[in-house]
Amino acid sequence: MIPSLLAFIFGSLVGSFLNVCIHRMPLGESVVWPSSHCPHCKKRIPAYDNIPFISYLLLGGKCRYCRKKISLRYPLVELLTAAMFVLLFKRYGLTYDFFLYLVLVCGLIIATFVDIKHRIIPDEISIGGIVIGFILSSIKSFDLSPFSFHLRPMINSLLGIFIGGGIIYLTGIIFDFFYFKVFKNPPIQGETESMGGGDVKLLAMIGAFLGWQKVLVTFFVAPLLGLVIGLINLMVKKDHTIPYGPFLSLAALVAMLWANKIIAFVLPY
């Protein structure tokens, strides 16, 4: 229980930093400076008011100074991050895969909450994640005892980038052709593309971490997860667009944990 508790505590602290990224990245602000402050009154938040979960409860979900409400997103992100740290620790232990997937999960959490509110996915997460994912995956190509080098992890990551980004980009083009050209549906709210560039880069980033097989699982699972929300949005708002990043992120977690079982079920040997 102690290692899991430590993973939970450390995860909640990381979640607190992810909240800073979620708030500041869409605004083009530094995630390092200035220190944490209230988004309403701009007062600096002291350390004793910045303890994950506890401070939120003690303050009644309000700023100590201006008494305006603190978004429920803050403890939610902290709890989600902490839970993922525990889940990955129990699954992988203190292995290289544990740290590799932690980096991916943190990026997905930021992308999800930013996309929900702003309908964008920061390039710092997607493009930066592609580079970091490829580097971290390529490190697995090296074996120290005895020293050897295997191309497979590097190639797997590279294929994941191109297949992940390419397949969703091509799908968007095909959908737009039929939706706008064949069925003559007018653009909604100035939208001319069903699949945003941020989604393309996000799936390429997922491919950099998970490789080409798991990114294909992600690609096919994501629409199933978003189907109900998409249909409701289309019927109620007459809008075919939804923030797709959250569904790609959730599908990536499914692929990370159960891709092998899904592939074996779909393609039994």
PDB file of C-alpha atoms in Angstrom:
ATOM      1  CA  MET A   1       0.000   0.000   0.000  1.00  0.00           C
ATOM      2  CA  ILE A   2       2.849   2.409   0.743  1.00  0.00           C
ATOM      3  CA  PRO A   3       4.228   2.493  -2.839  1.00  0.00           C
ATOM      4  CA  SER A   4       0.691   3.034  -4.193  1.00  0.00           C
ATOM      5  CA  LEU A   5       0.108   5.803  -1.652  1.00  0.00           C
ATOM      6  CA  LEU A   6       3.346   7.485  -2.669  1.00  0.00           C
ATOM      7  CA  ALA A   7       2.321   7.184  -6.325  1.00  0.00           C
ATOM      8  CA  PHE A   8      -1.036   8.766  -5.480  1.00  0.00           C
ATOM      9  CA  ILE A   9       0.549  11.681  -3.583  1.00  0.00           C
ATOM     10  CA  PHE A  10       3.143  12.336  -6.270  1.00  0.00           C
ATOM     11  CA  GLY A  11       0.468  12.058  -8.948  1.00  0.00           C
ATOM     12  CA  SER A  12      -1.713  14.640  -7.219  1.00  0.00           C
ATOM     13  CA  LEU A  13       1.245  17.045  -7.071  1.00  0.00           C
ATOM     14  CA  VAL A  14       1.881  16.528 -10.782  1.00  0.00           C
ATOM     15  CA  GLY A  15      -1.848  17.061 -11.359  1.00  0.00           C
ATOM     16  CA  SER A  16      -1.564  20.446  -9.656  1.00  0.00           C
ATOM     17  CA  PHE A  17       1.085  21.418 -12.211  1.00  0.00           C
ATOM     18  CA  LEU A  18      -1.046  20.084 -15.056  1.00  0.00           C
ATOM     19  CA  ASN A  19      -3.781  22.476 -13.915  1.00  0.00           C
ATOM     20  CA  VAL A  20      -1.349  25.341 -14.419  1.00  0.00           C
ATOM     21  CA  CYS A  21      -0.621  24.102 -17.942  1.00  0.00           C
ATOM     22  CA  ILE A  22      -4.323  23.696 -18.741  1.00  0.00           C
ATOM     23  CA  HIS A  23      -5.067  27.256 -17.634  1.00  0.00           C
ATOM     24  CA  ARG A  24      -2.037  29.043 -19.080  1.00  0.00           C
ATOM     25  CA  MET A  25      -1.131  27.267 -22.321  1.00  0.00           C
ATOM     26  CA  PRO A  26      -4.216  28.415 -24.271  1.00  0.00           C
ATOM     27  CA  LEU A  27      -3.483  31.979 -23.114  1.00  0.00           C
ATOM     28  CA  GLY A  28       0.118  31.822 -24.299  1.00  0.00           C
ATOM     29  CA  GLU A  29       1.429  32.318 -20.759  1.00  0.00           C
ATOM     30  CA  SER A  30       4.477  30.740 -19.150  1.00  0.00           C
ATOM     31  CA  VAL A  31       3.739  27.665 -17.049  1.00  0.00           C
ATOM     32  CA  VAL A  32       6.738  28.433 -14.842  1.00  0.00           C
ATOM     33  CA  TRP A  33       6.469  32.142 -14.050  1.00  0.00           C
ATOM     34  CA  PRO A  34       4.756  33.806 -12.241  1.00  0.00           C
ATOM     35  CA  SER A  35       3.905  31.453  -9.395  1.00  0.00           C
ATOM     36  CA  SER A  36       0.373  30.146  -8.867  1.00  0.00           C
ATOM     37  CA  HIS A  37      -2.204  32.896  -8.469  1.00  0.00           C
ATOM     38  CA  CYS A  38      -5.959  33.333  -8.448  1.00  0.00           C
ATOM     39  CA  PRO A  39      -7.250  33.784 -12.023  1.00  0.00           C
ATOM     40  CA  HIS A  40      -9.766  36.350 -10.745  1.00  0.00           C
ATOM     41  CA  CYS A  41      -7.981  38.670  -8.302  1.00  0.00           C
ATOM     42  CA  LYS A  42      -4.432  37.680  -9.375  1.00  0.00           C
ATOM     43  CA  LYS A  43      -3.358  37.277  -5.738  1.00  0.00           C
ATOM     44  CA  ARG A  44      -0.480  34.847  -5.241  1.00  0.00           C
ATOM     45  CA  ILE A  45      -1.601  31.506  -3.810  1.00  0.00           C
ATOM     46  CA  PRO A  46       0.513  30.542  -0.777  1.00  0.00           C
ATOM     47  CA  ALA A  47       1.813  26.985  -0.444  1.00  0.00           C
ATOM     48  CA  TYR A  48      -0.669  26.090   2.313  1.00  0.00           C
ATOM     49  CA  ASP A  49      -3.535  26.972  -0.052  1.00  0.00           C
ATOM     50  CA  ASN A  50      -2.073  24.896  -2.861  1.00  0.00           C
ATOM     51  CA  ILE A  51      -2.228  21.416  -1.332  1.00  0.00           C
ATOM     52  CA  PRO A  52      -4.051  19.067  -3.718  1.00  0.00           C
ATOM     53  CA  PHE A  53      -7.640  18.238  -2.654  1.00  0.00           C
ATOM     54  CA  ILE A  54      -7.153  19.430   0.924  1.00  0.00           C
ATOM     55  CA  SER A  55      -6.853  23.145   0.202  1.00  0.00           C
ATOM     56  CA  TYR A  56      -9.881  23.060  -2.079  1.00  0.00           C
ATOM     57  CA  LEU A  57     -11.999  21.458   0.642  1.00  0.00           C
ATOM     58  CA  LEU A  58     -10.742  23.731   3.429  1.00  0.00           C
ATOM     59  CA  LEU A  59     -11.408  26.844   1.343  1.00  0.00           C
ATOM     60  CA  GLY A  60     -14.859  25.646   0.378  1.00  0.00           C
ATOM     61  CA  GLY A  61     -13.917  25.816  -3.296  1.00  0.00           C
ATOM     62  CA  LYS A  62     -13.328  29.575  -3.116  1.00  0.00           C
ATOM     63  CA  CYS A  63     -10.357  31.922  -3.282  1.00  0.00           C
ATOM     64  CA  ARG A  64      -9.167  33.008   0.174  1.00  0.00           C
ATOM     65  CA  TYR A  65      -8.961  36.650  -0.927  1.00  0.00           C
ATOM     66  CA  CYS A  66     -11.716  37.466  -3.422  1.00  0.00           C
ATOM     67  CA  ARG A  67     -14.019  34.571  -2.416  1.00  0.00           C
ATOM     68  CA  LYS A  68     -14.819  33.757  -6.016  1.00  0.00           C
ATOM     69  CA  LYS A  69     -15.376  30.126  -6.892  1.00  0.00           C
ATOM     70  CA  ILE A  70     -12.468  27.903  -7.855  1.00  0.00           C
ATOM     71  CA  SER A  71     -13.311  25.631 -10.764  1.00  0.00           C
ATOM     72  CA  LEU A  72     -14.084  22.028  -9.854  1.00  0.00           C
ATOM     73  CA  ARG A  73     -11.674  21.153 -12.651  1.00  0.00           C
ATOM     74  CA  TYR A  74      -8.711  21.702 -10.306  1.00  0.00           C
ATOM     75  CA  PRO A  75      -9.395  18.871  -7.824  1.00  0.00           C
ATOM     76  CA  LEU A  76     -10.759  16.736 -10.666  1.00  0.00           C
ATOM     77  CA  VAL A  77      -7.490  16.939 -12.632  1.00  0.00           C
ATOM     78  CA  GLU A  78      -5.487  16.270  -9.461  1.00  0.00           C
ATOM     79  CA  LEU A  79      -7.611  13.216  -8.652  1.00  0.00           C
ATOM     80  CA  LEU A  80      -7.491  11.919 -12.223  1.00  0.00           C
ATOM     81  CA  THR A  81      -3.719  12.301 -12.437  1.00  0.00           C
ATOM     82  CA  ALA A  82      -3.191  10.651  -9.054  1.00  0.00           C
ATOM     83  CA  ALA A  83      -5.446   7.739 -10.042  1.00  0.00           C
ATOM     84  CA  MET A  84      -3.563   7.249 -13.311  1.00  0.00           C
ATOM     85  CA  PHE A  85      -0.232   7.226 -11.471  1.00  0.00           C
ATOM     86  CA  VAL A  86      -1.510   4.446  -9.213  1.00  0.00           C
ATOM     87  CA  LEU A  87      -3.046   2.501 -12.109  1.00  0.00           C
ATOM     88  CA  LEU A  88       0.129   2.616 -14.199  1.00  0.00           C
ATOM     89  CA  PHE A  89       2.309   1.783 -11.196  1.00  0.00           C
ATOM     90  CA  LYS A  90       0.219  -1.286 -10.423  1.00  0.00           C
ATOM     91  CA  ARG A  91       0.324  -2.317 -14.081  1.00  0.00           C
ATOM     92  CA  TYR A  92       3.996  -1.697 -14.905  1.00  0.00           C
ATOM     93  CA  GLY A  93       5.822  -1.198 -11.585  1.00  0.00           C
ATOM     94  CA  LEU A  94       8.962   0.947 -11.538  1.00  0.00           C
ATOM     95  CA  THR A  95       9.887   0.134 -15.123  1.00  0.00           C
ATOM     96  CA  TYR A  96      10.790   2.252 -18.111  1.00  0.00           C
ATOM     97  CA  ASP A  97       7.301   1.729 -19.551  1.00  0.00           C
ATOM     98  CA  PHE A  98       5.824   3.205 -16.365  1.00  0.00           C
ATOM     99  CA  PHE A  99       7.664   6.495 -16.850  1.00  0.00           C
ATOM    100  CA  LEU A 100       7.115   6.459 -20.619  1.00  0.00           C
ATOM    101  CA  TYR A 101       3.361   6.132 -20.277  1.00  0.00           C
ATOM    102  CA  LEU A 102       3.223   8.663 -17.447  1.00  0.00           C
ATOM    103  CA  VAL A 103       4.577  11.294 -19.832  1.00  0.00           C
ATOM    104  CA  LEU A 104       1.923  10.343 -22.389  1.00  0.00           C
ATOM    105  CA  VAL A 105      -0.902  10.373 -19.850  1.00  0.00           C
ATOM    106  CA  CYS A 106       0.057  13.809 -18.547  1.00  0.00           C
ATOM    107  CA  GLY A 107       0.030  15.169 -22.087  1.00  0.00           C
ATOM    108  CA  LEU A 108      -3.358  13.582 -22.765  1.00  0.00           C
ATOM    109  CA  ILE A 109      -4.872  15.084 -19.616  1.00  0.00           C
ATOM    110  CA  ILE A 110      -3.736  18.567 -20.628  1.00  0.00           C
ATOM    111  CA  ALA A 111      -4.952  18.090 -24.209  1.00  0.00           C
ATOM    112  CA  THR A 112      -8.341  16.806 -23.035  1.00  0.00           C
ATOM    113  CA  PHE A 113      -9.235  19.667 -20.707  1.00  0.00           C
ATOM    114  CA  VAL A 114      -7.883  22.372 -23.003  1.00  0.00           C
ATOM    115  CA  ASP A 115      -9.825  20.938 -25.943  1.00  0.00           C
ATOM    116  CA  ILE A 116     -13.053  20.741 -23.935  1.00  0.00           C
ATOM    117  CA  LYS A 117     -12.923  24.441 -23.048  1.00  0.00           C
ATOM    118  CA  HIS A 118     -11.083  26.074 -25.945  1.00  0.00           C
ATOM    119  CA  ARG A 119     -11.513  23.598 -28.852  1.00  0.00           C
ATOM    120  CA  ILE A 120      -7.768  23.629 -29.424  1.00  0.00           C
ATOM    121  CA  ILE A 121      -4.879  21.329 -28.581  1.00  0.00           C
ATOM    122  CA  PRO A 122      -1.669  23.228 -27.756  1.00  0.00           C
ATOM    123  CA  ASP A 123       1.246  22.564 -30.103  1.00  0.00           C
ATOM    124  CA  GLU A 124       3.475  22.359 -27.034  1.00  0.00           C
ATOM    125  CA  ILE A 125       1.611  19.156 -26.180  1.00  0.00           C
ATOM    126  CA  SER A 126       1.034  17.637 -29.620  1.00  0.00           C
ATOM    127  CA  ILE A 127       4.170  18.582 -31.551  1.00  0.00           C
ATOM    128  CA  GLY A 128       6.336  18.574 -28.442  1.00  0.00           C
ATOM    129  CA  GLY A 129       4.830  15.200 -27.553  1.00  0.00           C
ATOM    130  CA  ILE A 130       5.680  13.791 -30.974  1.00  0.00           C
ATOM    131  CA  VAL A 131       9.341  14.683 -30.483  1.00  0.00           C
ATOM    132  CA  ILE A 132       9.498  13.503 -26.866  1.00  0.00           C
ATOM    133  CA  GLY A 133       7.546  10.343 -27.625  1.00  0.00           C
ATOM    134  CA  PHE A 134       9.862   9.410 -30.478  1.00  0.00           C
ATOM    135  CA  ILE A 135      12.982  10.063 -28.370  1.00  0.00           C
ATOM    136  CA  LEU A 136      11.704   8.124 -25.350  1.00  0.00           C
ATOM    137  CA  SER A 137      10.487   5.242 -27.496  1.00  0.00           C
ATOM    138  CA  SER A 138      13.792   5.152 -29.379  1.00  0.00           C
ATOM    139  CA  ILE A 139      15.696   4.836 -26.097  1.00  0.00           C
ATOM    140  CA  LYS A 140      14.064   1.404 -25.774  1.00  0.00           C
ATOM    141  CA  SER A 141      16.108   0.416 -28.824  1.00  0.00           C
ATOM    142  CA  PHE A 142      19.210   0.310 -26.611  1.00  0.00           C
ATOM    143  CA  ASP A 143      19.928  -2.659 -24.386  1.00  0.00           C
ATOM    144  CA  LEU A 144      22.703  -2.192 -21.840  1.00  0.00           C
ATOM    145  CA  SER A 145      23.278  -5.733 -20.637  1.00  0.00           C
ATOM    146  CA  PRO A 146      24.825  -6.786 -22.926  1.00  0.00           C
ATOM    147  CA  PHE A 147      24.972  -3.621 -24.994  1.00  0.00           C
ATOM    148  CA  SER A 148      22.962  -3.959 -28.185  1.00  0.00           C
ATOM    149  CA  PHE A 149      20.733  -1.911 -30.435  1.00  0.00           C
ATOM    150  CA  HIS A 150      17.374  -2.945 -31.876  1.00  0.00           C
ATOM    151  CA  LEU A 151      15.629  -0.864 -34.530  1.00  0.00           C
ATOM    152  CA  ARG A 152      12.152  -2.185 -33.801  1.00  0.00           C
ATOM    153  CA  PRO A 153      11.065   0.319 -31.058  1.00  0.00           C
ATOM    154  CA  MET A 154      12.331   3.279 -33.105  1.00  0.00           C
ATOM    155  CA  ILE A 155      10.629   2.111 -36.294  1.00  0.00           C
ATOM    156  CA  ASN A 156       7.454   1.270 -34.377  1.00  0.00           C
ATOM    157  CA  SER A 157       7.316   4.818 -33.007  1.00  0.00           C
ATOM    158  CA  LEU A 158       8.072   6.386 -36.387  1.00  0.00           C
ATOM    159  CA  LEU A 159       5.353   4.340 -38.074  1.00  0.00           C
ATOM    160  CA  GLY A 160       2.993   5.269 -35.252  1.00  0.00           C
ATOM    161  CA  ILE A 161       3.563   8.965 -35.957  1.00  0.00           C
ATOM    162  CA  PHE A 162       2.911   8.741 -39.697  1.00  0.00           C
ATOM    163  CA  ILE A 163       0.099   6.200 -39.539  1.00  0.00           C
ATOM    164  CA  GLY A 164      -1.615   7.930 -36.617  1.00  0.00           C
ATOM    165  CA  GLY A 165      -1.496  11.394 -38.144  1.00  0.00           C
ATOM    166  CA  GLY A 166      -2.048  10.178 -41.693  1.00  0.00           C
ATOM    167  CA  ILE A 167      -5.095   7.986 -41.145  1.00  0.00           C
ATOM    168  CA  ILE A 168      -7.059  10.601 -39.221  1.00  0.00           C
ATOM    169  CA  TYR A 169      -6.117  13.313 -41.725  1.00  0.00           C
ATOM    170  CA  LEU A 170      -7.295  11.147 -44.618  1.00  0.00           C
ATOM    171  CA  THR A 171     -10.509  10.285 -42.776  1.00  0.00           C
ATOM    172  CA  GLY A 172     -11.246  13.979 -42.283  1.00  0.00           C
ATOM    173  CA  ILE A 173     -10.758  14.698 -45.993  1.00  0.00           C
ATOM    174  CA  ILE A 174     -13.087  11.843 -47.013  1.00  0.00           C
ATOM    175  CA  PHE A 175     -15.771  12.872 -44.503  1.00  0.00           C
ATOM    176  CA  ASP A 176     -15.618  16.526 -45.589  1.00  0.00           C
ATOM    177  CA  PHE A 177     -15.941  15.542 -49.234  1.00  0.00           C
ATOM    178  CA  PHE A 178     -19.136  13.605 -48.651  1.00  0.00           C
ATOM    179  CA  TYR A 179     -20.583  15.958 -46.004  1.00  0.00           C
ATOM    180  CA  PHE A 180     -19.971  19.246 -47.832  1.00  0.00           C
ATOM    181  CA  LYS A 181     -19.686  18.272 -51.516  1.00  0.00           C
ATOM    182  CA  VAL A 182     -21.859  15.202 -52.020  1.00  0.00           C
ATOM    183  CA  PHE A 183     -24.618  15.917 -49.492  1.00  0.00           C
ATOM    184  CA  LYS A 184     -24.341  19.710 -49.941  1.00  0.00           C
ATOM    185  CA  ASN A 185     -24.397  20.518 -46.224  1.00  0.00           C
ATOM    186  CA  PRO A 186     -23.401  24.136 -45.517  1.00  0.00           C
ATOM    187  CA  PRO A 187     -20.514  24.887 -43.140  1.00  0.00           C
ATOM    188  CA  ILE A 188     -21.621  25.425 -39.548  1.00  0.00           C
ATOM    189  CA  GLN A 189     -20.362  28.472 -37.654  1.00  0.00           C
ATOM    190  CA  GLY A 190     -17.652  29.035 -40.210  1.00  0.00           C
ATOM    191  CA  GLU A 191     -16.312  25.502 -39.889  1.00  0.00           C
ATOM    192  CA  THR A 192     -14.910  24.061 -43.109  1.00  0.00           C
ATOM    193  CA  GLU A 193     -13.149  20.992 -41.679  1.00  0.00           C
ATOM    194  CA  SER A 194     -14.600  18.198 -39.577  1.00  0.00           C
ATOM    195  CA  MET A 195     -11.195  17.069 -38.285  1.00  0.00           C
ATOM    196  CA  GLY A 196      -9.039  19.800 -36.843  1.00  0.00           C
ATOM    197  CA  GLY A 197      -5.285  19.897 -37.269  1.00  0.00           C
ATOM    198  CA  GLY A 198      -4.910  19.546 -33.520  1.00  0.00           C
ATOM    199  CA  ASP A 199      -6.558  16.115 -33.614  1.00  0.00           C
ATOM    200  CA  VAL A 200      -4.231  15.011 -36.411  1.00  0.00           C
ATOM    201  CA  LYS A 201      -1.167  16.058 -34.420  1.00  0.00           C
ATOM    202  CA  LEU A 202      -2.558  14.538 -31.219  1.00  0.00           C
ATOM    203  CA  LEU A 203      -3.018  11.103 -32.792  1.00  0.00           C
ATOM    204  CA  ALA A 204       0.467  11.372 -34.301  1.00  0.00           C
ATOM    205  CA  MET A 205       1.746  12.089 -30.783  1.00  0.00           C
ATOM    206  CA  ILE A 206      -0.122   9.059 -29.437  1.00  0.00           C
ATOM    207  CA  GLY A 207       1.475   6.978 -32.168  1.00  0.00           C
ATOM    208  CA  ALA A 208       4.926   8.208 -31.163  1.00  0.00           C
ATOM    209  CA  PHE A 209       4.414   6.727 -27.683  1.00  0.00           C
ATOM    210  CA  LEU A 210       2.307   3.649 -28.440  1.00  0.00           C
ATOM    211  CA  GLY A 211       3.500   2.562 -31.881  1.00  0.00           C
ATOM    212  CA  TRP A 212       1.535   1.817 -35.036  1.00  0.00           C
ATOM    213  CA  GLN A 213      -0.560  -1.115 -33.822  1.00  0.00           C
ATOM    214  CA  LYS A 214      -1.875   0.593 -30.702  1.00  0.00           C
ATOM    215  CA  VAL A 215      -2.463   3.858 -32.534  1.00  0.00           C
ATOM    216  CA  LEU A 216      -4.692   1.966 -34.984  1.00  0.00           C
ATOM    217  CA  VAL A 217      -6.633   0.567 -32.024  1.00  0.00           C
ATOM    218  CA  THR A 218      -6.922   4.134 -30.714  1.00  0.00           C
ATOM    219  CA  PHE A 219      -8.201   5.351 -34.074  1.00  0.00           C
ATOM    220  CA  PHE A 220     -10.983   2.734 -34.238  1.00  0.00           C
ATOM    221  CA  VAL A 221     -11.982   2.899 -30.547  1.00  0.00           C
ATOM    222  CA  ALA A 222     -12.264   6.719 -30.367  1.00  0.00           C
ATOM    223  CA  PRO A 223     -15.342   7.011 -32.660  1.00  0.00           C
ATOM    224  CA  LEU A 224     -17.149   4.373 -30.605  1.00  0.00           C
ATOM    225  CA  LEU A 225     -16.540   6.394 -27.452  1.00  0.00           C
ATOM    226  CA  GLY A 226     -17.642   9.639 -29.093  1.00  0.00           C
ATOM    227  CA  LEU A 227     -20.611   8.255 -31.025  1.00  0.00           C
ATOM    228  CA  VAL A 228     -23.338   9.021 -28.476  1.00  0.00           C
ATOM    229  CA  ILE A 229     -22.090  12.540 -27.735  1.00  0.00           C
ATOM    230  CA  GLY A 230     -21.646  13.222 -31.436  1.00  0.00           C
ATOM    231  CA  LEU A 231     -25.186  12.105 -32.306  1.00  0.00           C
ATOM    232  CA  ILE A 232     -26.706  14.189 -29.517  1.00  0.00           C
ATOM    233  CA  ASN A 233     -24.698  17.209 -30.631  1.00  0.00           C
ATOM    234  CA  LEU A 234     -25.796  16.698 -34.248  1.00  0.00           C
ATOM    235  CA  MET A 235     -29.488  16.313 -33.395  1.00  0.00           C
ATOM    236  CA  VAL A 236     -29.731  19.088 -30.811  1.00  0.00           C
ATOM    237  CA  LYS A 237     -27.335  21.691 -32.178  1.00  0.00           C
ATOM    238  CA  LYS A 238     -27.300  20.566 -35.813  1.00  0.00           C
ATOM    239  CA  ASP A 239     -23.524  20.637 -35.495  1.00  0.00           C
ATOM    240  CA  HIS A 240     -21.359  17.742 -36.629  1.00  0.00           C
ATOM    241  CA  THR A 241     -18.270  19.020 -34.787  1.00  0.00           C
ATOM    242  CA  ILE A 242     -17.297  18.022 -31.253  1.00  0.00           C
ATOM    243  CA  PRO A 243     -14.028  18.329 -29.346  1.00  0.00           C
ATOM    244  CA  TYR A 244     -12.474  15.041 -30.427  1.00  0.00           C
ATOM    245  CA  GLY A 245      -9.324  15.260 -28.309  1.00  0.00           C
ATOM    246  CA  PRO A 246     -10.970  13.810 -25.176  1.00  0.00           C
ATOM    247  CA  PHE A 247     -12.149  10.729 -27.089  1.00  0.00           C
ATOM    248  CA  LEU A 248      -8.753  10.199 -28.712  1.00  0.00           C
ATOM    249  CA  SER A 249      -7.152  10.509 -25.283  1.00  0.00           C
ATOM    250  CA  LEU A 250      -9.542   8.042 -23.664  1.00  0.00           C
ATOM    251  CA  ALA A 251      -9.121   5.626 -26.574  1.00  0.00           C
ATOM    252  CA  ALA A 252      -5.345   5.908 -26.200  1.00  0.00           C
ATOM    253  CA  LEU A 253      -5.659   4.795 -22.562  1.00  0.00           C
ATOM    254  CA  VAL A 254      -7.797   1.843 -23.670  1.00  0.00           C
ATOM    255  CA  ALA A 255      -5.194   0.925 -26.296  1.00  0.00           C
ATOM    256  CA  MET A 256      -2.341   1.347 -23.825  1.00  0.00           C
ATOM    257  CA  LEU A 257      -3.885  -1.069 -21.359  1.00  0.00           C
ATOM    258  CA  TRP A 258      -5.861  -3.551 -23.485  1.00  0.00           C
ATOM    259  CA  ALA A 259      -4.712  -3.265 -27.132  1.00  0.00           C
ATOM    260  CA  ASN A 260      -3.336  -6.795 -27.233  1.00  0.00           C
ATOM    261  CA  LYS A 261      -6.628  -8.277 -26.003  1.00  0.00           C
ATOM    262  CA  ILE A 262      -8.629  -6.163 -28.443  1.00  0.00           C
ATOM    263  CA  ILE A 263      -6.430  -7.187 -31.376  1.00  0.00           C
ATOM    264  CA  ALA A 264      -6.619 -10.857 -30.349  1.00  0.00           C
ATOM    265  CA  PHE A 265     -10.426 -10.612 -30.121  1.00  0.00           C
ATOM    266  CA  VAL A 266     -10.815  -8.929 -33.528  1.00  0.00           C
ATOM    267  CA  LEU A 267      -8.137 -10.973 -35.293  1.00  0.00           C
ATOM    268  CA  PRO A 268      -8.053 -14.363 -33.570  1.00  0.00           C
ATOM    269  CA  TYR A 269      -5.261 -16.633 -34.633  1.00  0.00           C
TER     270      TYR A 269
END
